[in-house]
Every structure is written in C-alpha cells, then in structure tokens.
PDB file of C-alpha atoms in Angstrom:
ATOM      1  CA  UNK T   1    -102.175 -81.672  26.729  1.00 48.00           C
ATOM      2  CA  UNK T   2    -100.727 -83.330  23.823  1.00 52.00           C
ATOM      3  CA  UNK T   3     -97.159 -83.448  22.435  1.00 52.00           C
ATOM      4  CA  UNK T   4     -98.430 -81.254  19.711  1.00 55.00           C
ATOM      5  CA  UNK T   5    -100.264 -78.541  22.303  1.00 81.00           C
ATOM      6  CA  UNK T   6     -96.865 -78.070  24.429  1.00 91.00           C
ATOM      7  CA  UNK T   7     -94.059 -75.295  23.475  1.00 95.00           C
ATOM      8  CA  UNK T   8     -91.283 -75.932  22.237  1.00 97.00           C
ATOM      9  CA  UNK T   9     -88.025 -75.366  23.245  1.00 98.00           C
ATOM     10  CA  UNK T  10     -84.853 -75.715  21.418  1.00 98.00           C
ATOM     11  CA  UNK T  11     -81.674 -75.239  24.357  1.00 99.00           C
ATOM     12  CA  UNK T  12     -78.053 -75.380  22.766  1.00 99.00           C
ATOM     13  CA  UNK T  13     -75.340 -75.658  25.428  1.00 99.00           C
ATOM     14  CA  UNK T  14     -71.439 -76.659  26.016  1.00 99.00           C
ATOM     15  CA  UNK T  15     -71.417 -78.808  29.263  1.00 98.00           C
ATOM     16  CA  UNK T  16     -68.307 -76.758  30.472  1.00 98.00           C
ATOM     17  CA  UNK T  17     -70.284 -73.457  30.544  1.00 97.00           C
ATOM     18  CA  UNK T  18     -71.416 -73.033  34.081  1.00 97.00           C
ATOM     19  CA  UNK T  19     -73.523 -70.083  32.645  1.00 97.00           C
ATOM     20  CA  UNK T  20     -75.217 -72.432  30.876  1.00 98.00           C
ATOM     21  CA  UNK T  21     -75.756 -75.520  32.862  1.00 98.00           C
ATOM     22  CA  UNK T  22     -77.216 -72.679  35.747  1.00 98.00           C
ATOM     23  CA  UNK T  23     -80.133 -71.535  33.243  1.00 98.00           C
ATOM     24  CA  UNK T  24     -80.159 -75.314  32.260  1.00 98.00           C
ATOM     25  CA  UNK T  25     -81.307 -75.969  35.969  1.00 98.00           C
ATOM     26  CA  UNK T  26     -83.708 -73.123  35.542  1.00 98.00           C
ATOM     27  CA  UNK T  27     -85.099 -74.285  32.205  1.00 98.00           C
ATOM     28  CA  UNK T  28     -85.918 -78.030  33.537  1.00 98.00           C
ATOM     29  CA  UNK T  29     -87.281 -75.894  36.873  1.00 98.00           C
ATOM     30  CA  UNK T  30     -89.823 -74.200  34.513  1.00 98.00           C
ATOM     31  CA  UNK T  31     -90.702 -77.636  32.799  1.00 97.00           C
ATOM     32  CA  UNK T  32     -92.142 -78.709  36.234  1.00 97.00           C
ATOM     33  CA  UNK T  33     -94.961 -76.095  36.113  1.00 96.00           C
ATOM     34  CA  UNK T  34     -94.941 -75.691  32.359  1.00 96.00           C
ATOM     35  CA  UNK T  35     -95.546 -77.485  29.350  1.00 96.00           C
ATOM     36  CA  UNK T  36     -92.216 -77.735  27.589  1.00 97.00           C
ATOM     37  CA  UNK T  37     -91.260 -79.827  25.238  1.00 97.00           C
ATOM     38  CA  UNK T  38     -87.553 -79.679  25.218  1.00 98.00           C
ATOM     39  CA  UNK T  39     -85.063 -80.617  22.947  1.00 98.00           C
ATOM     40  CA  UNK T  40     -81.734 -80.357  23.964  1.00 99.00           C
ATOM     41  CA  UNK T  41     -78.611 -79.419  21.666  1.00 99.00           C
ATOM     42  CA  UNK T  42     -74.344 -79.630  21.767  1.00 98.00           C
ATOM     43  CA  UNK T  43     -72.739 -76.173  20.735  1.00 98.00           C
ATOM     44  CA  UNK T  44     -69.164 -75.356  21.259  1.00 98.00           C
ATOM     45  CA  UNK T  45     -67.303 -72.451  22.819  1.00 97.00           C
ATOM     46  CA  UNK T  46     -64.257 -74.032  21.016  1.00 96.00           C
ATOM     47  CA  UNK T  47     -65.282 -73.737  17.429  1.00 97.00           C
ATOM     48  CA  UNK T  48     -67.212 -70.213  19.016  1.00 96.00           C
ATOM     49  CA  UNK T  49     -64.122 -68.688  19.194  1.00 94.00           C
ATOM     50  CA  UNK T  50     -61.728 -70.589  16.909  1.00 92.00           C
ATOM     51  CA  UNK T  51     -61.109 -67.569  14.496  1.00 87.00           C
ATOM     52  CA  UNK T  52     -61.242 -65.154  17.789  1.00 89.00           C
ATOM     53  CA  UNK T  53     -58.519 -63.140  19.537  1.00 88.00           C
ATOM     54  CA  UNK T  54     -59.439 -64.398  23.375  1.00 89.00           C
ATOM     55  CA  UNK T  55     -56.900 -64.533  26.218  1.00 90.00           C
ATOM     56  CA  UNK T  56     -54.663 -67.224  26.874  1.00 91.00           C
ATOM     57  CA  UNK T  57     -56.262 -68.570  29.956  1.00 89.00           C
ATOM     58  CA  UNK T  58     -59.534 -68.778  27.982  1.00 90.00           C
ATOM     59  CA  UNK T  59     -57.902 -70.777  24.882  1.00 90.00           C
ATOM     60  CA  UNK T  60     -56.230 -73.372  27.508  1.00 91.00           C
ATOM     61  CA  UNK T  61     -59.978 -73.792  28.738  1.00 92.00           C
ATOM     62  CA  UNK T  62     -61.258 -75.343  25.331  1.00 96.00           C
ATOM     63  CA  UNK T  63     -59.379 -78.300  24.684  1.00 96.00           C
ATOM     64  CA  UNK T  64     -61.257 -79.543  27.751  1.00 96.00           C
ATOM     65  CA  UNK T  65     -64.275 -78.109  26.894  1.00 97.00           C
ATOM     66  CA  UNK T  66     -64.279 -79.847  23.126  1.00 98.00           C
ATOM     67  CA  UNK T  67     -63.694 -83.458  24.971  1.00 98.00           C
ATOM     68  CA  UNK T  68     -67.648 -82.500  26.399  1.00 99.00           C
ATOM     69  CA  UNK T  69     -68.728 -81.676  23.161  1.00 99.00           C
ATOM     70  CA  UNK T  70     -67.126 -84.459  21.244  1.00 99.00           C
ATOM     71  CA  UNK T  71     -68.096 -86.712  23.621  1.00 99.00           C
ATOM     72  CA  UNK T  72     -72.409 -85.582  23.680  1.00 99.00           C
ATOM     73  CA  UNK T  73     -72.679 -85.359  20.150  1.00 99.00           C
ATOM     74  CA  UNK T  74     -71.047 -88.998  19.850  1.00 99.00           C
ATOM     75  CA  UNK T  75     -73.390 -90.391  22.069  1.00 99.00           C
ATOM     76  CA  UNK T  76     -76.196 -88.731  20.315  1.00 99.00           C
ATOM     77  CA  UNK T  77     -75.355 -90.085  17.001  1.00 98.00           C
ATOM     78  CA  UNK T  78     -74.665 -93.635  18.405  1.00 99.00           C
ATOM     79  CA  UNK T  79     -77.228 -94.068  20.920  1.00 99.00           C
ATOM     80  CA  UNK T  80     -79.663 -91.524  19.939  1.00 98.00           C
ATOM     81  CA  UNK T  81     -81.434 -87.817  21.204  1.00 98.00           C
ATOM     82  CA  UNK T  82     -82.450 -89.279  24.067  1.00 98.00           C
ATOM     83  CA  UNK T  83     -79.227 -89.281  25.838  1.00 99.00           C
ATOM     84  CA  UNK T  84     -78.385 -86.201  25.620  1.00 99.00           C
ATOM     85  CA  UNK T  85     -79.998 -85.015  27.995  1.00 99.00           C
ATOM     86  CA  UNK T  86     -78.979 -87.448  31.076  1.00 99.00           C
ATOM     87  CA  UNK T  87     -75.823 -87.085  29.955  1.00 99.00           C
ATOM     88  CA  UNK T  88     -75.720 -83.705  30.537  1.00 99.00           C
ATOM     89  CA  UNK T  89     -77.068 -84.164  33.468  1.00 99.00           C
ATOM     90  CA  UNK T  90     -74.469 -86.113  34.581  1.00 99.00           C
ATOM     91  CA  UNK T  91     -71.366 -84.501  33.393  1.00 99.00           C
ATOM     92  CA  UNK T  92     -72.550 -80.882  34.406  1.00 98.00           C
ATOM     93  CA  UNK T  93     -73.055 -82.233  37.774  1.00 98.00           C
ATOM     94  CA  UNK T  94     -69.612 -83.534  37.908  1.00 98.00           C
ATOM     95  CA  UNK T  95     -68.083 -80.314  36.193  1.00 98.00           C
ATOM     96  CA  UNK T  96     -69.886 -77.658  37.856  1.00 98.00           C
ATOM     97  CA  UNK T  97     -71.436 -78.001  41.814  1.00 97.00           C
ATOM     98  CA  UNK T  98     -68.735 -80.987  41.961  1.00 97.00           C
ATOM     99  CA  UNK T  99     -65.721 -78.980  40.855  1.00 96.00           C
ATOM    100  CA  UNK T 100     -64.380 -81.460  38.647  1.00 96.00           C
ATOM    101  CA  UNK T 101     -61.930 -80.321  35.997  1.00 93.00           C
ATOM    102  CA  UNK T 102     -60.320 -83.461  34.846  1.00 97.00           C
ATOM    103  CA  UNK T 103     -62.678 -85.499  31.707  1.00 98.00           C
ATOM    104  CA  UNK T 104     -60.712 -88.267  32.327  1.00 98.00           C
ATOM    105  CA  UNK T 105     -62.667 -88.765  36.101  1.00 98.00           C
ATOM    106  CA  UNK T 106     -65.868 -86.710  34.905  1.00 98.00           C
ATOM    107  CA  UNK T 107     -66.378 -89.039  31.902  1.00 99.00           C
ATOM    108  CA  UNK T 108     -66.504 -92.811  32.577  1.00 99.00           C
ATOM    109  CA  UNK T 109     -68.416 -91.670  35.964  1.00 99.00           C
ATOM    110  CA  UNK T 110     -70.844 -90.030  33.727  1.00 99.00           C
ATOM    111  CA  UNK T 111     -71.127 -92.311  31.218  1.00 99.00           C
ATOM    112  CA  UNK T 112     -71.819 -95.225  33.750  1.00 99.00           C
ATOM    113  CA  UNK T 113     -74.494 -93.179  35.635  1.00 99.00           C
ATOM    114  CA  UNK T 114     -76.772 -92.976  32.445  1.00 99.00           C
ATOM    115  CA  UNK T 115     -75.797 -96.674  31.593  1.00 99.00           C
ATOM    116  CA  UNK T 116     -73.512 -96.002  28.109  1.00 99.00           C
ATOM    117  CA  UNK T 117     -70.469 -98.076  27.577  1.00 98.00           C
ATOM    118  CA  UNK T 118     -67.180 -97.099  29.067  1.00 98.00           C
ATOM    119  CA  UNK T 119     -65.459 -97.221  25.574  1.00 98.00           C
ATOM    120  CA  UNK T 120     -67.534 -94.272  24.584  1.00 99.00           C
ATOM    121  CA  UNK T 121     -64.769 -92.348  26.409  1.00 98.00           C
ATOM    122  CA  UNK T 122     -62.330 -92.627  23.270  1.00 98.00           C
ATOM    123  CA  UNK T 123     -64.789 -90.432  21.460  1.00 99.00           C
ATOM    124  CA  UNK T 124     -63.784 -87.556  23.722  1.00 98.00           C
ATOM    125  CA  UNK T 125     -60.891 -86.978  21.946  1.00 98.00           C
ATOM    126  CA  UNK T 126     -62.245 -88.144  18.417  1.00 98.00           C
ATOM    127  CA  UNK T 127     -62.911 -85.855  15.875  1.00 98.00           C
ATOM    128  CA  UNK T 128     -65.225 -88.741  13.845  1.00 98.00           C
ATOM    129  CA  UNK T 129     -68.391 -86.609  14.746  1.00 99.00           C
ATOM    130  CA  UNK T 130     -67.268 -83.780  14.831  1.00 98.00           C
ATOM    131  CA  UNK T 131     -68.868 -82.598  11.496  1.00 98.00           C
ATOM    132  CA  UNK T 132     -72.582 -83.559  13.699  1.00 98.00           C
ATOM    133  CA  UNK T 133     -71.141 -81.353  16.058  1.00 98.00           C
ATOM    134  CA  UNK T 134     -70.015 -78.343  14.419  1.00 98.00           C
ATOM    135  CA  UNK T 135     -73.640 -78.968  12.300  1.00 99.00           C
ATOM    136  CA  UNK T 136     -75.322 -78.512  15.846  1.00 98.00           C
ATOM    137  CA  UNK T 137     -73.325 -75.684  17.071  1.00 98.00           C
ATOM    138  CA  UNK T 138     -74.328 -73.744  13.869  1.00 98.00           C
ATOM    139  CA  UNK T 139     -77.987 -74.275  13.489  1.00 98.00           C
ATOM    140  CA  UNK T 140     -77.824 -72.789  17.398  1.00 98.00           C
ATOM    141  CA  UNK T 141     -76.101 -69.940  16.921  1.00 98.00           C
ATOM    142  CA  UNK T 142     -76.553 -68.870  13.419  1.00 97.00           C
ATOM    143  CA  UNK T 143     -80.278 -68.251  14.837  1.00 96.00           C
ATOM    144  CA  UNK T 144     -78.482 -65.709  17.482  1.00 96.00           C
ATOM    145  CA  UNK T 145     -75.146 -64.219  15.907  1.00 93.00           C
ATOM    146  CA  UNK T 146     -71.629 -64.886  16.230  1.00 89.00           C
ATOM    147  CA  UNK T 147     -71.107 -62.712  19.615  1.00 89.00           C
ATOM    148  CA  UNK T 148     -72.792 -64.459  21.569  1.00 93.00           C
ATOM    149  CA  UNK T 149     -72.275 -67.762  23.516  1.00 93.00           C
ATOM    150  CA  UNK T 150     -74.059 -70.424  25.141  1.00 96.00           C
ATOM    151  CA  UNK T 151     -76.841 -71.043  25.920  1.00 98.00           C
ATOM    152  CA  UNK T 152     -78.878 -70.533  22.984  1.00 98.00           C
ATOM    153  CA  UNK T 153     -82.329 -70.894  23.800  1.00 98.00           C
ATOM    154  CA  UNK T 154     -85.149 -71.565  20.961  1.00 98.00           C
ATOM    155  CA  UNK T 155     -89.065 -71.102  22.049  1.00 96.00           C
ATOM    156  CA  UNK T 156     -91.093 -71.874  19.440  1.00 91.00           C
ATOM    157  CA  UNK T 157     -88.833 -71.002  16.805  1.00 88.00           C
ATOM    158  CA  UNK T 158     -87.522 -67.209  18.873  1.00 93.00           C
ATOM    159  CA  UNK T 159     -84.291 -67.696  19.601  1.00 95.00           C
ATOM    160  CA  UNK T 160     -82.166 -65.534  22.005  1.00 96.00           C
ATOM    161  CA  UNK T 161     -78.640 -65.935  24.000  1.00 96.00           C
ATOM    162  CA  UNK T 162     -79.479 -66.595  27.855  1.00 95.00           C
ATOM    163  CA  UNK T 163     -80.607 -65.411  30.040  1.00 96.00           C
ATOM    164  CA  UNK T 164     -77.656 -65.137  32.448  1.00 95.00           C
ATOM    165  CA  UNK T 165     -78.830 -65.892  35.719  1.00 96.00           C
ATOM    166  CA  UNK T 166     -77.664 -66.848  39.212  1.00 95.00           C
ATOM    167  CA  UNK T 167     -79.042 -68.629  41.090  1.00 95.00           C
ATOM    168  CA  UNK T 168     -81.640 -70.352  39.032  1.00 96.00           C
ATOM    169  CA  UNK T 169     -84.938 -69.481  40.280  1.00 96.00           C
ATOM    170  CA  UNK T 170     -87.235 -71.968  42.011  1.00 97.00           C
ATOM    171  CA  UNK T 171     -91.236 -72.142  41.644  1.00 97.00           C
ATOM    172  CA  UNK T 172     -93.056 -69.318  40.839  1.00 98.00           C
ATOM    173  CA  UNK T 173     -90.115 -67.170  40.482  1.00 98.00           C
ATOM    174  CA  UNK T 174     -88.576 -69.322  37.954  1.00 98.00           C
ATOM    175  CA  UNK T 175     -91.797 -69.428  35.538  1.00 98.00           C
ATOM    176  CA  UNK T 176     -92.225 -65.700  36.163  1.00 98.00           C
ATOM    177  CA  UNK T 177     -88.725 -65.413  35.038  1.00 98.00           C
ATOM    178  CA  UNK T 178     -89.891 -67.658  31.921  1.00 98.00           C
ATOM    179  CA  UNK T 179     -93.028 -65.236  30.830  1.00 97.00           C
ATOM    180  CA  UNK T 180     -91.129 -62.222  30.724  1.00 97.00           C
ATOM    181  CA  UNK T 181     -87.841 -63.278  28.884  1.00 96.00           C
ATOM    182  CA  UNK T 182     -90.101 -65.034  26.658  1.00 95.00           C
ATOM    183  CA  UNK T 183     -92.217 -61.661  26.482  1.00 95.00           C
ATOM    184  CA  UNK T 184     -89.079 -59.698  26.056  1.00 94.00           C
ATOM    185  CA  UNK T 185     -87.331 -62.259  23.102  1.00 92.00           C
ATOM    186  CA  UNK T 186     -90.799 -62.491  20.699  1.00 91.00           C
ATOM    187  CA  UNK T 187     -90.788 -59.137  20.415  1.00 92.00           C
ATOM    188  CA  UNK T 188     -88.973 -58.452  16.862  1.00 89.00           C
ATOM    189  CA  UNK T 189     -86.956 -55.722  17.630  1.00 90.00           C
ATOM    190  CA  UNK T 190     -86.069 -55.961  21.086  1.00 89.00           C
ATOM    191  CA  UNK T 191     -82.562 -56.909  20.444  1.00 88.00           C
ATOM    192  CA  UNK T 192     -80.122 -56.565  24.183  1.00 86.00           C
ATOM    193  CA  UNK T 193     -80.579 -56.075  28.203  1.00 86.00           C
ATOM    194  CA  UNK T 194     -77.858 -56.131  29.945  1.00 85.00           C
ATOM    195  CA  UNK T 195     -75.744 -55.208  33.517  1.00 88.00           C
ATOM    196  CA  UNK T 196     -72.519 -56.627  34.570  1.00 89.00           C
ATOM    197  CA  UNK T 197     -72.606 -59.991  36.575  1.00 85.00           C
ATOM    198  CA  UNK T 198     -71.452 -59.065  39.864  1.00 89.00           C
ATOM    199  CA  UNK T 199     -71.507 -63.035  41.552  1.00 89.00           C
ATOM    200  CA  UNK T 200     -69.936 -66.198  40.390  1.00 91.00           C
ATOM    201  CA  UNK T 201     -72.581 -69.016  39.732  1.00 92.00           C
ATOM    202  CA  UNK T 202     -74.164 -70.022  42.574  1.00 92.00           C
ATOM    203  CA  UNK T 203     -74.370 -73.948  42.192  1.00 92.00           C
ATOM    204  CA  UNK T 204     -77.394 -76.097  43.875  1.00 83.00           C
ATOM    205  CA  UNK T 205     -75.050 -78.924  45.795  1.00 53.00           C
TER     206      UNK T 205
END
C-alpha cells in the first residue's frame, strides 16, 4: 500500500494531558494493524482556556503544561516534523506512567533520549515560537469547537475531540474501537456521546 492509499490521520495533543497521551497509545496501537498515516500536532490547554473561568488548581497546572508545548513546537520548527513524534514519546512517558511533574528533570532526559541538543531546554520557557504554536493549536481545534480539549483527532479530514478512553485497548479491541468511532465521527450530524469517567487513567508501565 502506498503513502497515497493509507488514511490519514491528523492527532493534536498537549503532552501534559494524560487523556490524551492514553488515546495516543491507542492510536499508535491501531497503526500496528492499520494503515495510518499519522501526523502528529502541539495544541495547548493553556491558550484553551486563557480567556476561561477554570479553578485555581487547574490554572497552576498550565504554566507547566505550556513549557511541553513551547518546547515540541520549538523542536519542530528547528529540527523538523519528524521529531515530534519521539519526542512525545519521550516526555509523555516521563510525565504520565513515570509520574514526573518537574520539566526541569522530564526535559533534558527527553531531549537526550531522541538525540536533540540539551540547549533546546531554554525554549521551554521561550515564547519565540510561540506564534507556530498557537498556529497549531488553532488549525486543531477550530476543526472541533472551543469546548473541547485535547486530543483532537483528524481522519481523513473528520475531525472529532477523543475518544476518552482507559485503558487503551490492545489488538483487535483497539481497531474495533477505531471502526466504530470512526463510523460514529463521519457521520455529519452525529455531534456528542458521552458518560462520566468513573477511573483515573490507567497507564501501561
């Protein structure tokens, strides 16, 4: 199957999201069975919710959570698309089934493990691409709507918020999973499913 034969998949995530890097997991599960192309985005729950009224705990969350985002859409401009990825990889690993919450550990380990320069940390709290970033974030969830969050998913050009899942599914259950929320999403105006989460993610170790 060629490049052009494959679907494509947009996926727009904040690596502090743990919603996100769990259908992440899920997404790249799929890609084992399926042929995805996938191209893989920075969005922001920072600049989500700058002009929002959210709780105190959650605004003390996002100054951390922008270092991420600074940081991957930095490394995308400077080293190029295909790092985005593996860097992801990385720090989500770090932030979310390692438990880390300080960027100033999470980072340079990252950044060595996918074999960028340890200086690339000063872009973490940098707002020099931050115009790439906010460009990203938008183009994610302007396909979606503002009440949303991440991740935005994109399969050949349907986009939809989600899905919200824990754990990600393995196998067969994970591309079943695929078919019927991409079912579900192409269907114009199937617009919302939803049931309160009743478990924390549950994080592969």
């Amino acid at each position: 199957m060629t490049a052009s034969e494959k679907t494509a998949v947009d996926f727009w995530f904040d690596p502090s999201c743990p919603w996100a890097w769990m259908t992440s997991r899920w997404v790249g599960e799929v890609a084992k069975h399926r042929d995805l192309d996938v191209t893989w985005h920075i969005m922001s729950l920072a600049v989500l919710n700058e002009d929002k009224d959210v709780s105190e705990s959650y605004k003390a969350f996002f100054p951390r959570a922008l270092r991420y985002t600074r940081l991957v859409a930095a490394v995308q401009e400077l080293h190029g698309q295909e790092y985005v990825k593996p860097l992801y990889d990385a720090l989500g690993t770090r932030i979310h089934p390692g438990g880390s919450k300080n960027p100033d550990e999470v980072i340079p380990a990252a950044l060595a493990e996918v074999g960028l320069p340890a200086g690339l940390l000063r872009y973490a709290d940098s707002d020099e691409y931050d115009e790439q970033m906010r460009a990203s974030h938008f183009d994610g969830i302007n396909r979606v709507g503002q009440d949303v969050g991440t991740p935005v998913i994109a399969v050949n050009g349907t986009a939809f918020f989600g899905p919200v899942i824990t754990p990600a599914p393995k196998g067969e259950e994970a591309v079943k999973l695929w078919d019927g929320v991409v079912a579900v999403a192409s269907y114009p105006g199937f617009f919302e499913i939803k049931r309160t989460r009743t478990s924390d993610p549950i994080f592969d170790q």
